[in-house]
Backbone as CSV, one residue per row, in Angstrom:
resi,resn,N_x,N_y,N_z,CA_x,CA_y,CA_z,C_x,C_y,C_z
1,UNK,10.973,-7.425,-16.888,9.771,-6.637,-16.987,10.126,-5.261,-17.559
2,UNK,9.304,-4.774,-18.117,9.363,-3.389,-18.934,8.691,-2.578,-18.679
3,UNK,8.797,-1.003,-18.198,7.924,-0.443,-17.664,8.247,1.202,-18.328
4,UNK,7.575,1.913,-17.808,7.680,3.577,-18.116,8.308,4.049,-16.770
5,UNK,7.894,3.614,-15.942,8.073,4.178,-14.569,7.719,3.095,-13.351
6,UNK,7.680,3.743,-11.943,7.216,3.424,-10.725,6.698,4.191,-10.424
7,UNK,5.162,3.556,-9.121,4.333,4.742,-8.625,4.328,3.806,-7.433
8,UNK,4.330,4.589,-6.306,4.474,4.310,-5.037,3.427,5.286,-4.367
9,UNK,2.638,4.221,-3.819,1.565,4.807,-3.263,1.480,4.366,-1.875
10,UNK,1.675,5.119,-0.818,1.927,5.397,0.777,0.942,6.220,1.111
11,UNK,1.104,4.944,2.088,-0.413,5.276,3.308,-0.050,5.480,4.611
12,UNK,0.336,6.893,4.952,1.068,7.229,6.671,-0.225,6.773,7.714
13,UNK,0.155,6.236,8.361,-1.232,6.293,9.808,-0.431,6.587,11.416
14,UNK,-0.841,7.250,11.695,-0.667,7.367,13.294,0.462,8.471,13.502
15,UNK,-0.208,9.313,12.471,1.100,10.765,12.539,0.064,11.675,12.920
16,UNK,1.048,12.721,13.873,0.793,13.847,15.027,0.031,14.629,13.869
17,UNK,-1.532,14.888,14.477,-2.038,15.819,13.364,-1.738,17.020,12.804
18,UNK,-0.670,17.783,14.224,-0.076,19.474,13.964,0.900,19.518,12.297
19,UNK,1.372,18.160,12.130,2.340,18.076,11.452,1.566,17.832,10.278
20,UNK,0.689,17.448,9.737,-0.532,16.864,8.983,-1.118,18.275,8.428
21,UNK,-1.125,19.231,9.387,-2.224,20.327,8.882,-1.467,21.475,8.970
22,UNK,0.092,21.582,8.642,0.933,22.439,8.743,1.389,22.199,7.278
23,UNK,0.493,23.619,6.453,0.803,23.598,4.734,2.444,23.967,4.435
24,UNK,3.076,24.621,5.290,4.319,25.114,5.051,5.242,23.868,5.125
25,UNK,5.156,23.845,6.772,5.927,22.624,6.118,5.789,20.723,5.012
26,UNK,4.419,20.358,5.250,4.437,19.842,3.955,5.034,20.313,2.887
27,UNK,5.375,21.686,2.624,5.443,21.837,1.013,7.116,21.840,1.074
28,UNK,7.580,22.190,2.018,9.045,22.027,2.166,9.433,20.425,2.562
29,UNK,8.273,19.551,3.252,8.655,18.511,2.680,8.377,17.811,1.852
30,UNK,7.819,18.513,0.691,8.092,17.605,-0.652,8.938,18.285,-1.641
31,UNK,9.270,19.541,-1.229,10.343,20.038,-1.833,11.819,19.185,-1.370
32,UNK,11.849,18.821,-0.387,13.111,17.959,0.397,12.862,15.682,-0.446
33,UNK,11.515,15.761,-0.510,11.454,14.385,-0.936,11.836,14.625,-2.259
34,UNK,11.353,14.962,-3.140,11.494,15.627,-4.566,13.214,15.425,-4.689
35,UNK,13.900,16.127,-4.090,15.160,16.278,-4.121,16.086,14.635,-3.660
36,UNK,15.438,14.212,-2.580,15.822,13.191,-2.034,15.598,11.978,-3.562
37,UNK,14.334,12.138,-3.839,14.126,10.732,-4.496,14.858,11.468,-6.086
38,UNK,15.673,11.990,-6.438,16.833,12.568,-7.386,15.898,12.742,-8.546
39,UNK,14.449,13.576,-8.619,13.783,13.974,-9.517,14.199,15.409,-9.302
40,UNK,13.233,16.280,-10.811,13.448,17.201,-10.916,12.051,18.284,-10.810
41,UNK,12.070,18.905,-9.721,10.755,20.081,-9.063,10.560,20.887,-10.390
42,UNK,9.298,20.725,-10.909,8.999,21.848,-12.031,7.847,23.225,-11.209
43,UNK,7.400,22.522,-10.256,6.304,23.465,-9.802,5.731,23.135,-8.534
44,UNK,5.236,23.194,-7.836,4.084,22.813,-6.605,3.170,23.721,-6.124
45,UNK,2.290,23.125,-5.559,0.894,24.390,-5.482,0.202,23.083,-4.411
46,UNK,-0.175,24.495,-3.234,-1.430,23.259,-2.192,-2.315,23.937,-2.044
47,UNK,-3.174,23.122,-1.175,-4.803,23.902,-0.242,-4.706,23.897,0.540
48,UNK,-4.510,24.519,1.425,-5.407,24.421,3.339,-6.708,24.323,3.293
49,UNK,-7.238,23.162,3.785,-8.616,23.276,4.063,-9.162,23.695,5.546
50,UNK,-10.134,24.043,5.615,-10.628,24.956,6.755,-11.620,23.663,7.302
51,UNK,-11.943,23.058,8.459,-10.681,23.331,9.678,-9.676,23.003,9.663
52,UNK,-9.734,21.720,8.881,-8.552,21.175,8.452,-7.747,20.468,7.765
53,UNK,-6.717,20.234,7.212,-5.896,19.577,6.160,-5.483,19.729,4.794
54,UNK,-4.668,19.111,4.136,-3.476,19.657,3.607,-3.615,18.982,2.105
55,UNK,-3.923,19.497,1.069,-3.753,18.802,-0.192,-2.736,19.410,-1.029
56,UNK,-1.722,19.171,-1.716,-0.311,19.468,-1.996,0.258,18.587,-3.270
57,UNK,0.315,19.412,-4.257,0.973,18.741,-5.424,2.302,18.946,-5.867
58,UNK,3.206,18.345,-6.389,4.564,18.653,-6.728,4.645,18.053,-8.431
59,UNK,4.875,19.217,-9.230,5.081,18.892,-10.440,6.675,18.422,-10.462
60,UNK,6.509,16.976,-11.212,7.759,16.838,-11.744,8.419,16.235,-12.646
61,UNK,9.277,16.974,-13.598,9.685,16.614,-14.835,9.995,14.926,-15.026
62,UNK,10.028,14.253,-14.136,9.692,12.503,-14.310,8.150,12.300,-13.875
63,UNK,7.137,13.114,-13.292,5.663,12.656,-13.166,5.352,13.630,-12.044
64,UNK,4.771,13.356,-10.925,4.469,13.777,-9.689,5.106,13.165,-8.366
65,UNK,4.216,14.273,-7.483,4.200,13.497,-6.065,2.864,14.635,-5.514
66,UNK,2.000,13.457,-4.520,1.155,14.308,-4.208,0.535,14.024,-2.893
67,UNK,0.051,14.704,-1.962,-0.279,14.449,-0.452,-1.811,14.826,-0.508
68,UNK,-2.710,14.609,0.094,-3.575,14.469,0.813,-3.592,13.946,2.479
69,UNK,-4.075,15.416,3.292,-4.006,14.956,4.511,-5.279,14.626,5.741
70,UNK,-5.598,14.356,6.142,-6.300,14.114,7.407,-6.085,13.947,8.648
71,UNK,-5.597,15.219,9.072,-5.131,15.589,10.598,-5.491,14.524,11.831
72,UNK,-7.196,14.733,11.836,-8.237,14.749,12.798,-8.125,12.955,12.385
73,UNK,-7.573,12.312,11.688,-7.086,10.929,12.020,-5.927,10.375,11.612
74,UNK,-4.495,11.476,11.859,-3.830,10.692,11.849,-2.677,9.907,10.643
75,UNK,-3.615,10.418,9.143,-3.920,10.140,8.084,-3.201,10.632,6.768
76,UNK,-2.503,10.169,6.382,-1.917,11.124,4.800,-1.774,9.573,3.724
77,UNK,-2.239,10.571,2.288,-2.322,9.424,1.446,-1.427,10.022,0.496
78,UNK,-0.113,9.257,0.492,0.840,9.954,-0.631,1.016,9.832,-2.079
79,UNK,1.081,9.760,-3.059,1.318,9.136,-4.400,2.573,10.019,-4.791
80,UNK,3.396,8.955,-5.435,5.062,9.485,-6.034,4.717,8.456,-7.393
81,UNK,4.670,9.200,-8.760,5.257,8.357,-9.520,5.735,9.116,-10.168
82,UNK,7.024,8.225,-10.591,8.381,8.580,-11.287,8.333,7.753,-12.296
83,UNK,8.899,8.713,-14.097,9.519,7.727,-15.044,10.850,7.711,-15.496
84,UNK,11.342,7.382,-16.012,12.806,7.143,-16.368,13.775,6.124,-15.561
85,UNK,14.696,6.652,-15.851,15.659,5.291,-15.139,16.809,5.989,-14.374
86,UNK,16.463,7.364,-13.620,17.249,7.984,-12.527,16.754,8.420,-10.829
87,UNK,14.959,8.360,-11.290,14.672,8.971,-10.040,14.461,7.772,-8.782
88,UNK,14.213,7.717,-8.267,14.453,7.033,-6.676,13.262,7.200,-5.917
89,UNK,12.005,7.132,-6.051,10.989,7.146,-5.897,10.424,6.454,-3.810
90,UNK,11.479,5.174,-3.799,11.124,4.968,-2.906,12.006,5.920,-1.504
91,UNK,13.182,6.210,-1.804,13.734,7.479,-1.228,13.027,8.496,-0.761
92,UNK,12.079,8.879,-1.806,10.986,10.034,-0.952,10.005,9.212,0.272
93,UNK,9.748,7.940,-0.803,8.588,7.471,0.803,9.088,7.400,2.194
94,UNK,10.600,7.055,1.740,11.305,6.889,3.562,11.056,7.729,3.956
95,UNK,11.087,9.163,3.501,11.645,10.504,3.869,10.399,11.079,4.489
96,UNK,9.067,10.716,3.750,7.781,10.697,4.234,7.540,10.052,5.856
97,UNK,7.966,9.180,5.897,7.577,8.295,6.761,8.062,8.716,8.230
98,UNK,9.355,9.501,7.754,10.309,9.541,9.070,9.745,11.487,8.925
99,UNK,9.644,12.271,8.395,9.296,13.405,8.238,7.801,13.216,9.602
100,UNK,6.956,12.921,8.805,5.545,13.155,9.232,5.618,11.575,10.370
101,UNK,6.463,10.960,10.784,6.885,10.625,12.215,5.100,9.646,12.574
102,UNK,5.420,8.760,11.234,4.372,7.667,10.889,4.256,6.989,11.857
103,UNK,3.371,6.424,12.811,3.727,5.214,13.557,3.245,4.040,12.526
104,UNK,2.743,3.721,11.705,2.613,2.929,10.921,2.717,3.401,9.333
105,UNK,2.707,2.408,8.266,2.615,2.938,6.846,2.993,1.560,6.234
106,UNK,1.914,1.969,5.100,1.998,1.128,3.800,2.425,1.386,2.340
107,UNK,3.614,0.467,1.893,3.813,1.304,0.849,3.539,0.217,-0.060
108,UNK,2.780,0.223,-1.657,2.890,-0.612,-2.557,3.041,0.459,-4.075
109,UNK,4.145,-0.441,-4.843,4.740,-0.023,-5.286,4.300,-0.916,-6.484
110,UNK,4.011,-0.130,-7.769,3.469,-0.601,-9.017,4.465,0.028,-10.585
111,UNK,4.213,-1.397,-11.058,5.139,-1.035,-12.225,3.989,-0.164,-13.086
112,UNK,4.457,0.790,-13.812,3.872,1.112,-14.750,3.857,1.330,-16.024
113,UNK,3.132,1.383,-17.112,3.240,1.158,-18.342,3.403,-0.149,-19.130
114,UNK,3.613,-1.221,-18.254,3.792,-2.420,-18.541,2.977,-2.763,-20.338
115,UNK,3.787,-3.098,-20.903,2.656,-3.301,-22.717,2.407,-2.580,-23.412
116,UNK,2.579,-1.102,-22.492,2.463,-0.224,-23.738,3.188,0.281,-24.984
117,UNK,4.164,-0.416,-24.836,4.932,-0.135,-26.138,6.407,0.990,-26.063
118,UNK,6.476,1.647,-24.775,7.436,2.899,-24.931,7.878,2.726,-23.399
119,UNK,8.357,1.724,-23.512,9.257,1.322,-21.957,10.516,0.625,-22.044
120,UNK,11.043,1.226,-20.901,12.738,0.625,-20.403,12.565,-0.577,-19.834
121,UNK,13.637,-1.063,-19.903,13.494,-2.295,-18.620,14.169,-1.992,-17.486
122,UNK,13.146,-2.846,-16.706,13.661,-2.454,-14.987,14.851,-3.084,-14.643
123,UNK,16.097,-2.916,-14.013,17.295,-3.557,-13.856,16.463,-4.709,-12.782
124,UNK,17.198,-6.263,-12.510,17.181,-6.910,-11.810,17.283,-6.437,-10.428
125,UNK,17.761,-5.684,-10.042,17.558,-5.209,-8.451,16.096,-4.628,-8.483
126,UNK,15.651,-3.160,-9.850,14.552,-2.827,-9.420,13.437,-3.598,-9.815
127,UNK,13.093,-4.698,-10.184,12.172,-5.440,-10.190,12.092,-6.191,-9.101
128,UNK,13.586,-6.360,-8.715,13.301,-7.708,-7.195,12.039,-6.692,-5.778
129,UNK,12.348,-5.050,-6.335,11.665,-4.585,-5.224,10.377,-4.010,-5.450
130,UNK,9.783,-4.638,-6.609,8.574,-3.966,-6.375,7.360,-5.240,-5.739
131,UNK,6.857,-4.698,-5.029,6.568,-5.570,-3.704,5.374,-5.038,-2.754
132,UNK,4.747,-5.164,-2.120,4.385,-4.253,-0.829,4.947,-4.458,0.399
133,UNK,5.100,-3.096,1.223,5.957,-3.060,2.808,4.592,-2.505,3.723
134,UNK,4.964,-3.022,4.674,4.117,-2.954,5.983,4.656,-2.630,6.322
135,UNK,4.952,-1.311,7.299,6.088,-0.242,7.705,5.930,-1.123,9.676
């Protein structure tokens, strides 16, 4: 299979809301996932919303990563996609998962660019894993 990238899209449920609606540290942990999944941080910028929760973007020179939170259930909807053939995309979701102290999570993981004409191929290991996990 031939792709541009991976996008991994994680769905935390049953995380402590303090941790959910705390903009600081979200942004230090996607400054820490960013690093973890071996991309490169060009920028990040969030919102606090009033009463509550956390929207948070991370520019990065292989694509993004981006949070949306919902304290008051529990709730964060992550998106990581990465292109090239160095970053580690699912590395940040662990890091998510065990960070914001998930009791559950879903991760599905999509090839992208497939046909369009300006893609690598995925090595045999990373195709065996694109898949969905039930955390």
């Amino acid at each position: 299979m031939n792709t541009v990238g991976v996008h991994c899209i994680l769905e935390l449920k049953g995380c402590p809301s303090h941790l959910l609606d705390d903009e600081q540290l979200i942004l230090e942990t996607m400054i820490s996932a960013s690093q973890r999944a071996m991309s490169t941080l060009l920028d990040i910028t969030s919102h606090k919303f009033e009463p509550q929760g956390v929207t948070a973007l991370a520019l990065l020179a292989e694509s993004h990563i981006s949070i949306h939170t919902w304290p008051e259930s529990g709730y964060a909807a992550v998106d990581i996609f990465t292109c090239g053939e160095t970053a580690k995309p699912r590395l940040a979701c662990e890091y998510f998962v065990s960070e914001f102290k998930a009791a559950d999570h879903t991760l599905t993981v999509l090839p992208r660019g497939n046909g369009c004409g300006c893609h690598h191929p995925l090595t045999p290991k990373e195709e065996a894993t694109l898949w969905q996990v039930r955390g």
